Amino acid sequence: MSQALALPSRSNEDFRYADLAALAPLWPVAVEEIALGAGEHRALTITNTGGSAAVRELAITLAPGASLALHVLNASPAYGRIAVRAELGARAEFTLGAAQLAGGEATLEIVTHVTHAGPDAVSRQVVRSVAGGAATANYLGKVLVRPGADGTDGEQSVRAMLLDRTATANARPELEIYADDVKCAHGCAVGELDANGLFYLASRGLPPADAKRLMLQAFIAEAFVGAAEEEALQEAALAALEALL
Amino acid sequence: MLTIDNLQAQVADKPILKGISLRINPGEIHAIMGPNGAGKSTLGYTLGGRPGYEVTGGSVLFKGADLLGLEPHERAAAGLFLGFQYPVEIPGVSFVQFLRESANAQRKSRGEEPLSGGEFLKLAREKAALLRMDMDMLKRPVNVGFSGGEKKRAEMVQMGILDPALAILDETDSGLDIDALRICGEGINAIMRRPDKAVLLITHYQRLLDYVKPDFVHVLAGGRIVKSGGPELALQLEDEGYEAVAA
């Protein structure tokens, strides 16, 4: 019991890049259980834009044929951590679309463990992070395909954009596959805004800050495509982005 | 309109422009021709203010004021338009959104009222029609999935919307088929051939000049203008080649 309550250390892979000092006063974190019955569908939005540190732990269970679409805007100026464990039954669908906007010295992170427990389940994770100043944006995501979970379709698309040379992005997509007939794709890239694109926009009269905002807005938007609250999320993300620039 | 005096510029510590002087008056169309590596595109980018193109000497006055001290977006607001040889693709950002913001940023810096959504769309539709471009294409992300010819026509639509005093068009004719070449040429004439506007066409070939008749033709070689003349110079180049004419 006391073991379970102890503050994790960096040797715990899930907390390797965490802001442990910010986590300590919030630990232990209550796990929020979300269980969807067979064929049930739900959409969930988490907007983390408050001023204080926020740590969420979700444990999601999807019965056969259930689907959950989770959209996250992680843009706290302090520490923001959203950890998700999801277990997918046969033909279940889990979608995660997350944007992180990290400025100042903030550490923002999305940590996922997605388990394909039954056949023909689909998981799609799209994570877009922007980090400026001395901030850190992390994505640690593991997809586990259990024996017998044939027909699994898993996708992790992870991209991070660094606005300053002092900012950090960590991305670690992981796959662990014990079934044969499986389609698992993962893509991961960390980069800077395209200088050619910025000059092109500037040459039409857009001031540099506006050109950056426009390109980053488009970059982040990829995380919210198809979200039930797409427009509200885009607007909140834009406000957070403007604060970052 | 534009007075370039002994302009020298380098890219990655390599001198490319080695003393260019050129004067463009309102109402004039100038063509700069020259072999590969002569410095034609460097001249365009240097005038546009592209990062990495370092001016090492000389001066440029645009409408009587120093151009080289301005940021790229300030040069645009002052009335300069740079047409790209290779227009850049910007995923996720629509032409309509970016052009309206650009046009309004320019207007704001000139102390003019911004265009409303309706006013802007009307203007965009008018210019798209001029270049025979489907308005729906302007709702798509900037240049993404456009053919070479569509990108160049979209450049001309942008020029029409932004209504510059001086357009520097870098190989607008490259990658165009015969019909698109004519449409672009007619577009340039319709938008820019006015007593208060001027154009600097950068090109390899005579063919664009069949549609956009230049008043002056200059030959750029080795980072310098080695010969200037009237439209007949372009025809002579086409017949005899750069080596013979520029020697």
XYZ file of C-alpha atoms in Angstrom:
492
model
C 0.000 0.000 0.000
C 2.643 2.503 1.028
C 4.563 1.459 -2.085
C 1.659 2.429 -4.302
C 1.428 5.856 -2.705
C 5.125 6.673 -2.918
C 6.005 9.508 -5.286
C 7.394 7.982 -8.475
C 11.032 8.546 -9.315
C 12.610 9.216 -12.699
C 13.580 5.571 -12.982
C 9.893 4.938 -13.602
C 9.733 5.337 -17.401
C 6.324 6.998 -17.245
C 7.769 9.740 -15.062
C 11.186 10.086 -16.673
C 10.572 13.650 -17.871
C 7.943 14.639 -15.275
C 8.134 17.741 -13.099
C 8.381 15.782 -9.845
C 8.546 18.908 -7.664
C 5.198 20.049 -9.079
C 3.783 16.529 -8.871
C 4.705 15.944 -5.191
C 1.953 18.054 -3.573
C -0.663 16.455 -5.850
C 0.428 12.879 -5.242
C -1.211 10.379 -5.000
C -3.551 11.166 -7.855
C -7.070 9.752 -7.816
C -7.718 7.574 -10.840
C -10.823 8.508 -12.819
C -12.515 5.349 -14.064
C -14.392 5.452 -17.348
C -16.034 2.213 -18.383
C -18.170 2.025 -21.513
C -20.508 -0.906 -22.026
C -20.841 -2.884 -25.231
C -21.650 -0.608 -28.157
C -21.648 2.540 -26.054
C -20.180 5.759 -27.519
C -18.867 8.787 -25.715
C -16.875 11.942 -26.400
C -14.787 13.531 -23.700
C -12.870 16.810 -23.679
C -10.210 17.809 -21.199
C -9.109 21.419 -21.250
C -6.200 22.134 -18.992
C -5.556 25.854 -19.250
C -5.727 26.924 -15.616
C -2.838 28.590 -13.834
C -2.010 25.840 -11.368
C -0.536 22.393 -11.848
C -3.038 19.801 -13.002
C -2.514 16.062 -13.054
C -5.150 13.657 -14.355
C -5.126 9.864 -14.439
C -7.764 8.168 -16.557
C -8.464 4.454 -16.609
C -10.653 3.649 -19.601
C -12.266 0.317 -20.321
C -14.076 -0.167 -23.596
C -16.317 -3.205 -23.894
C -16.738 -4.800 -27.336
C -17.913 -2.312 -29.950
C -17.659 0.684 -27.613
C -15.984 3.890 -28.699
C -14.460 6.826 -26.880
C -13.142 10.006 -28.450
C -10.909 11.893 -26.046
C -9.673 15.374 -26.918
C -7.167 17.172 -24.786
C -5.885 20.720 -24.746
C -2.952 20.731 -22.367
C -1.793 24.320 -22.035
C -1.164 24.962 -18.381
C 1.530 27.541 -17.639
C 2.561 25.247 -14.756
C 2.769 21.458 -14.792
C 0.181 19.576 -16.811
C 0.061 15.813 -16.986
C -2.660 13.718 -18.552
C -2.092 9.982 -18.138
C -4.451 7.585 -19.870
C -4.723 3.821 -19.600
C -7.156 2.362 -22.067
C -8.141 -1.255 -22.525
C -9.963 -2.030 -25.752
C -12.260 -4.991 -26.196
C -13.130 -6.496 -29.558
C -14.000 -3.884 -32.243
C -13.709 -1.058 -29.742
C -12.423 2.325 -30.911
C -10.273 4.725 -28.965
C -9.359 8.127 -30.356
C -7.029 10.565 -28.671
C -6.472 14.002 -30.171
C -4.229 16.121 -27.991
C -2.502 19.471 -28.325
C 0.056 20.746 -25.868
C 1.164 24.369 -25.742
C 4.082 24.784 -23.393
C 5.672 28.127 -22.587
C 7.886 29.612 -19.885
C 9.289 26.786 -17.831
C 6.198 24.596 -17.946
C 6.361 20.838 -18.340
C 3.371 19.371 -20.160
C 2.926 15.705 -20.852
C 0.613 13.102 -22.258
C 1.279 9.541 -21.154
C -0.750 6.730 -22.680
C -0.979 2.967 -22.321
C -3.365 1.545 -24.860
C -4.039 -2.175 -24.715
C -5.715 -3.974 -27.570
C -7.204 -6.858 -25.616
C -9.653 -8.172 -28.226
C -9.583 -8.494 -32.010
C -10.365 -5.764 -34.566
C -10.089 -2.826 -32.205
C -8.893 0.565 -33.464
C -6.797 3.128 -31.621
C -5.780 6.481 -33.086
C -3.572 8.899 -31.240
C -2.699 12.293 -32.695
C -0.546 14.474 -30.466
C 0.740 17.914 -31.479
C 3.014 19.817 -29.128
C 4.432 23.323 -29.289
C 7.158 24.295 -26.851
C 8.769 27.696 -26.431
C 11.017 29.374 -23.879
C 12.505 26.805 -21.524
C 9.403 24.612 -21.588
C 9.187 20.862 -22.054
C 6.484 18.915 -23.903
C 6.387 15.137 -23.600
C 4.516 12.293 -25.178
C 5.103 8.807 -23.864
C 2.781 6.368 -25.517
C 2.675 2.627 -25.528
C 0.426 0.413 -27.575
C 0.224 -3.183 -26.394
C -1.412 -5.774 -28.626
C -2.320 -8.862 -26.624
C -2.196 -12.399 -28.011
C -5.334 -13.000 -30.027
C -5.989 -9.322 -30.730
C -5.758 -9.948 -34.463
C -7.036 -7.299 -36.828
C -5.722 -4.582 -34.536
C -5.420 -1.171 -36.184
C -3.260 1.160 -34.112
C -1.860 4.535 -35.044
C 0.325 7.022 -33.219
C 1.060 10.315 -34.926
C 3.284 12.461 -32.769
C 4.782 15.795 -33.792
C 6.394 18.549 -31.821
C 7.420 22.050 -32.828
C 10.119 23.910 -30.944
C 9.909 27.703 -31.000
C 13.197 28.313 -29.227
C 16.473 26.445 -28.996
C 15.992 26.332 -25.208
C 12.716 24.368 -25.412
C 12.536 20.589 -25.210
C 10.287 17.929 -26.683
C 10.430 14.275 -25.735
C 8.506 11.766 -27.792
C 8.526 8.049 -27.225
C 5.981 6.031 -29.151
C 6.233 2.334 -28.288
C 4.707 -0.804 -29.690
C 4.532 -4.203 -28.058
C 2.825 -6.742 -30.273
C 1.878 -10.334 -29.460
C -0.621 -10.960 -32.237
C 0.060 -11.771 -35.896
C -2.419 -9.933 -38.057
C -1.835 -6.380 -36.890
C -1.557 -2.927 -38.469
C 0.314 -0.551 -36.208
C 1.702 2.712 -37.551
C 3.693 5.265 -35.677
C 5.212 8.490 -36.823
C 7.192 10.868 -34.728
C 8.895 14.153 -35.575
C 10.366 17.075 -33.687
C 11.158 20.199 -35.640
C 11.039 23.936 -36.069
C 8.683 26.088 -38.118
C 9.531 26.002 -41.818
C 11.675 29.078 -42.513
C 10.641 29.077 -46.189
C 6.987 29.143 -45.191
C 7.561 31.983 -42.755
C 9.351 34.062 -45.388
C 6.629 33.317 -47.927
C 3.933 34.574 -45.556
C 6.039 37.603 -44.565
C 6.593 38.478 -48.230
C 2.820 38.944 -48.517
C 2.796 41.407 -45.650
C 2.148 39.233 -42.613
C 4.160 40.323 -39.562
C 6.369 37.486 -38.202
C 4.255 36.834 -35.081
C 1.103 36.490 -37.212
C 2.863 34.194 -39.664
C 3.990 31.952 -36.803
C 0.535 31.954 -35.256
C -1.079 30.978 -38.553
C 1.306 28.079 -39.127
C 1.082 26.832 -35.537
C -2.701 27.119 -35.565
C -2.763 24.791 -38.557
C -0.302 22.441 -36.881
C -2.374 22.165 -33.696
C -5.659 21.876 -35.591
C -4.651 18.384 -36.722
C -5.238 17.167 -33.153
C -8.833 18.356 -33.065
C -10.132 17.271 -36.463
C -13.522 15.649 -35.984
C -13.807 16.539 -32.277
C -17.336 17.133 -31.000
C -16.204 20.485 -29.622
C -13.761 21.187 -32.439
C -14.503 24.880 -32.736
C -14.337 25.592 -28.998
C -11.089 23.632 -28.736
C -9.546 25.527 -31.655
C -10.502 28.813 -30.064
C -9.091 27.875 -26.677
C -5.930 26.594 -28.367
C -5.578 29.850 -30.299
C -5.841 31.868 -27.083
C -3.173 29.688 -25.468
C -1.033 30.006 -28.581
C -1.256 33.779 -28.548
C -0.123 33.769 -24.924
C 2.839 31.625 -25.981
C 3.908 33.962 -28.803
C 10.138 53.844 -58.090
C 13.203 51.629 -57.496
C 16.809 52.765 -57.539
C 19.422 50.089 -57.047
C 22.929 51.455 -56.676
C 25.992 49.183 -56.723
C 24.171 46.432 -54.789
C 26.354 43.642 -53.493
C 25.064 40.604 -51.656
C 26.262 37.241 -50.490
C 24.690 33.941 -49.524
C 26.488 31.702 -47.022
C 29.608 33.899 -47.304
C 29.684 33.513 -51.077
C 29.432 36.805 -52.988
C 26.691 36.520 -55.623
C 25.689 40.084 -56.516
C 28.804 42.076 -57.361
C 27.583 45.601 -57.906
C 24.193 45.907 -59.567
C 22.803 49.286 -60.527
C 19.344 49.641 -61.966
C 16.692 52.338 -62.056
C 13.029 51.492 -62.588
C 10.540 54.309 -63.102
C 6.762 54.142 -62.630
C 5.038 52.737 -65.703
C 8.058 50.675 -66.778
C 8.470 46.970 -67.242
C 12.015 45.667 -66.983
C 13.191 42.157 -67.781
C 16.320 40.648 -66.309
C 17.639 37.705 -68.240
C 20.711 35.633 -67.766
C 22.208 32.179 -67.602
C 21.865 29.824 -64.653
C 23.834 30.985 -61.633
C 24.011 34.595 -62.791
C 22.367 35.844 -59.591
C 18.849 36.508 -60.919
C 16.966 34.809 -58.086
C 19.415 36.193 -55.538
C 18.533 39.685 -56.756
C 14.825 38.957 -56.214
C 15.323 37.447 -52.771
C 17.697 40.209 -51.684
C 15.132 42.856 -52.673
C 12.437 40.846 -50.874
C 14.556 40.611 -47.716
C 14.901 36.863 -47.446
C 16.893 35.779 -44.368
C 20.324 34.485 -45.362
C 20.730 36.949 -48.239
C 23.195 39.393 -46.798
C 23.731 42.810 -48.328
C 27.429 43.682 -48.204
C 27.354 46.962 -50.100
C 25.343 49.445 -52.082
C 21.866 50.838 -51.551
C 18.283 50.397 -52.698
C 15.687 53.132 -52.607
C 12.035 52.197 -53.052
C 9.704 55.143 -53.591
C 12.478 57.347 -52.273
C 12.988 55.486 -48.975
C 15.617 52.955 -47.921
C 14.333 49.486 -48.726
C 17.090 47.385 -47.211
C 16.405 48.494 -43.639
C 12.860 47.123 -43.781
C 11.661 43.681 -42.675
C 10.107 41.517 -45.415
C 6.527 42.233 -44.271
C 7.289 45.969 -44.164
C 8.580 45.824 -47.743
C 5.275 44.228 -48.756
C 3.317 46.927 -46.949
C 5.411 49.560 -48.737
C 4.136 48.110 -52.032
C 6.653 45.450 -53.041
C 5.470 42.051 -54.261
C 7.796 39.099 -54.792
C 6.512 36.351 -57.060
C 8.271 33.096 -56.189
C 9.883 30.734 -58.647
C 8.911 27.916 -56.303
C 5.842 28.984 -54.309
C 5.890 27.424 -50.841
C 3.295 24.906 -49.667
C 1.804 25.670 -46.256
C -0.352 22.801 -44.995
C -3.463 23.675 -43.035
C -3.457 27.393 -43.840
C -5.971 28.412 -46.504
C -5.194 31.008 -49.185
C -8.308 32.945 -48.249
C -7.419 33.169 -44.574
C -3.771 34.062 -45.082
C -4.386 36.535 -47.897
C -7.075 38.372 -46.001
C -4.820 38.640 -42.969
C -1.926 39.728 -45.186
C -3.970 42.315 -47.044
C -5.347 43.710 -43.803
C -1.928 43.756 -42.132
C -0.699 45.818 -45.093
C -3.694 48.129 -44.916
C -3.287 48.586 -41.180
C 0.343 49.619 -41.532
C -0.762 52.213 -44.126
C -3.476 53.523 -41.821
C -6.311 52.137 -43.963
C -9.490 50.404 -42.790
C -9.414 46.579 -42.912
C -11.404 44.758 -45.593
C -14.471 42.946 -44.289
C -14.906 39.254 -45.046
C -17.396 40.081 -47.802
C -15.256 42.788 -49.370
C -12.235 40.526 -49.369
C -14.066 37.599 -50.965
C -15.417 39.866 -53.695
C -11.897 41.089 -54.450
C -10.471 37.558 -54.364
C -13.198 36.262 -56.670
C -12.541 39.057 -59.162
C -8.786 38.369 -59.273
C -9.256 34.594 -59.394
C -11.557 35.047 -62.411
C -8.907 37.215 -64.084
C -6.449 34.307 -63.818
C -9.192 31.764 -64.640
C -8.750 30.098 -61.324
C -11.601 28.361 -59.527
C -12.424 30.252 -56.335
C -12.671 26.915 -54.520
C -8.934 26.471 -54.995
C -8.349 29.541 -52.848
C -10.184 27.876 -49.995
C -7.591 25.094 -50.006
C -4.319 25.104 -48.075
C -1.688 27.374 -49.612
C -0.223 25.721 -52.726
C -0.705 22.205 -51.312
C -1.419 19.752 -54.117
C -1.294 22.503 -56.751
C 0.390 21.772 -60.078
C 3.296 23.980 -61.133
C 1.000 26.020 -63.353
C -1.651 26.410 -60.669
C 0.949 27.649 -58.206
C 2.083 30.332 -60.628
C -1.468 31.409 -61.378
C -2.123 31.544 -57.636
C 0.915 33.832 -57.320
C -0.679 36.189 -59.842
C -4.018 36.055 -58.000
C -2.176 37.058 -54.831
C -0.513 39.910 -56.705
C -3.906 41.066 -57.919
C -5.367 41.026 -54.426
C -2.407 42.737 -52.771
C -2.183 45.368 -55.541
C 1.533 46.244 -55.226
C 3.322 49.237 -56.735
C 6.282 47.097 -57.809
C 6.223 43.402 -58.639
C 9.427 41.394 -58.841
C 8.481 38.176 -60.589
C 11.048 35.404 -60.370
C 10.645 32.989 -63.281
C 6.892 33.195 -63.263
C 7.061 31.459 -66.647
C 8.857 28.329 -65.464
C 6.679 25.245 -65.242
C 3.873 26.771 -67.312
C 2.255 25.196 -70.340
C 1.377 27.396 -73.314
C -2.132 28.278 -72.146
C -1.083 29.000 -68.564
C 1.779 31.145 -69.867
C -0.673 33.280 -71.814
C -3.085 33.526 -68.875
C -0.295 34.578 -66.518
C 1.087 37.049 -69.044
C -2.326 38.634 -69.557
C -2.806 38.690 -65.785
C 0.456 40.574 -65.292
C -0.598 43.114 -67.924
C -4.066 43.575 -66.440
C -2.808 44.008 -62.891
C 0.500 45.796 -63.323
C 0.616 47.690 -66.620
C -0.310 51.095 -65.254
C 1.411 54.465 -65.137
C 1.867 54.236 -61.368
C 3.171 50.650 -61.242
C 6.287 48.853 -62.348
C 7.461 45.275 -62.912
C 10.825 43.548 -62.777
C 10.553 40.242 -64.632
C 13.252 37.688 -63.969
C 13.305 35.085 -66.689
C 15.431 32.714 -68.747
C 13.364 32.870 -71.863
C 11.861 35.215 -74.383
C 8.479 33.443 -74.380
C 6.910 35.337 -71.423
C 8.063 38.586 -73.039
C 5.843 37.823 -76.034
C 2.907 38.534 -73.729
C 4.418 41.024 -71.306
C 6.350 43.421 -73.499
C 9.273 44.875 -71.573
C 10.450 48.442 -71.995
C 13.977 47.483 -70.984
C 15.929 44.253 -71.027
C 19.047 43.649 -68.950
C 21.490 40.782 -69.102
C 22.795 39.587 -65.753
C 25.956 37.518 -65.721
C 28.434 36.848 -62.950
C 26.509 39.018 -60.494
C 26.577 42.138 -62.698
C 24.408 43.679 -65.381
C 26.607 43.284 -68.430
C 24.274 44.675 -71.052
C 21.051 46.690 -71.217
C 18.806 47.488 -74.115
C 15.241 47.516 -75.395
C 12.970 44.557 -76.169
C 15.113 43.711 -79.194
C 17.877 42.565 -76.809
C 15.704 39.671 -75.623
C 15.198 38.543 -79.209
C 18.909 38.816 -79.888
C 19.609 36.677 -76.796
C 17.141 34.086 -77.964
C 18.872 33.940 -81.365
C 22.487 34.132 -80.346
C 22.635 32.877 -76.758
C 23.930 34.501 -73.602
C 27.571 33.788 -74.292
C 27.673 35.635 -77.586
C 25.637 38.628 -76.436
C 27.076 39.063 -72.957
C 30.703 38.621 -73.936
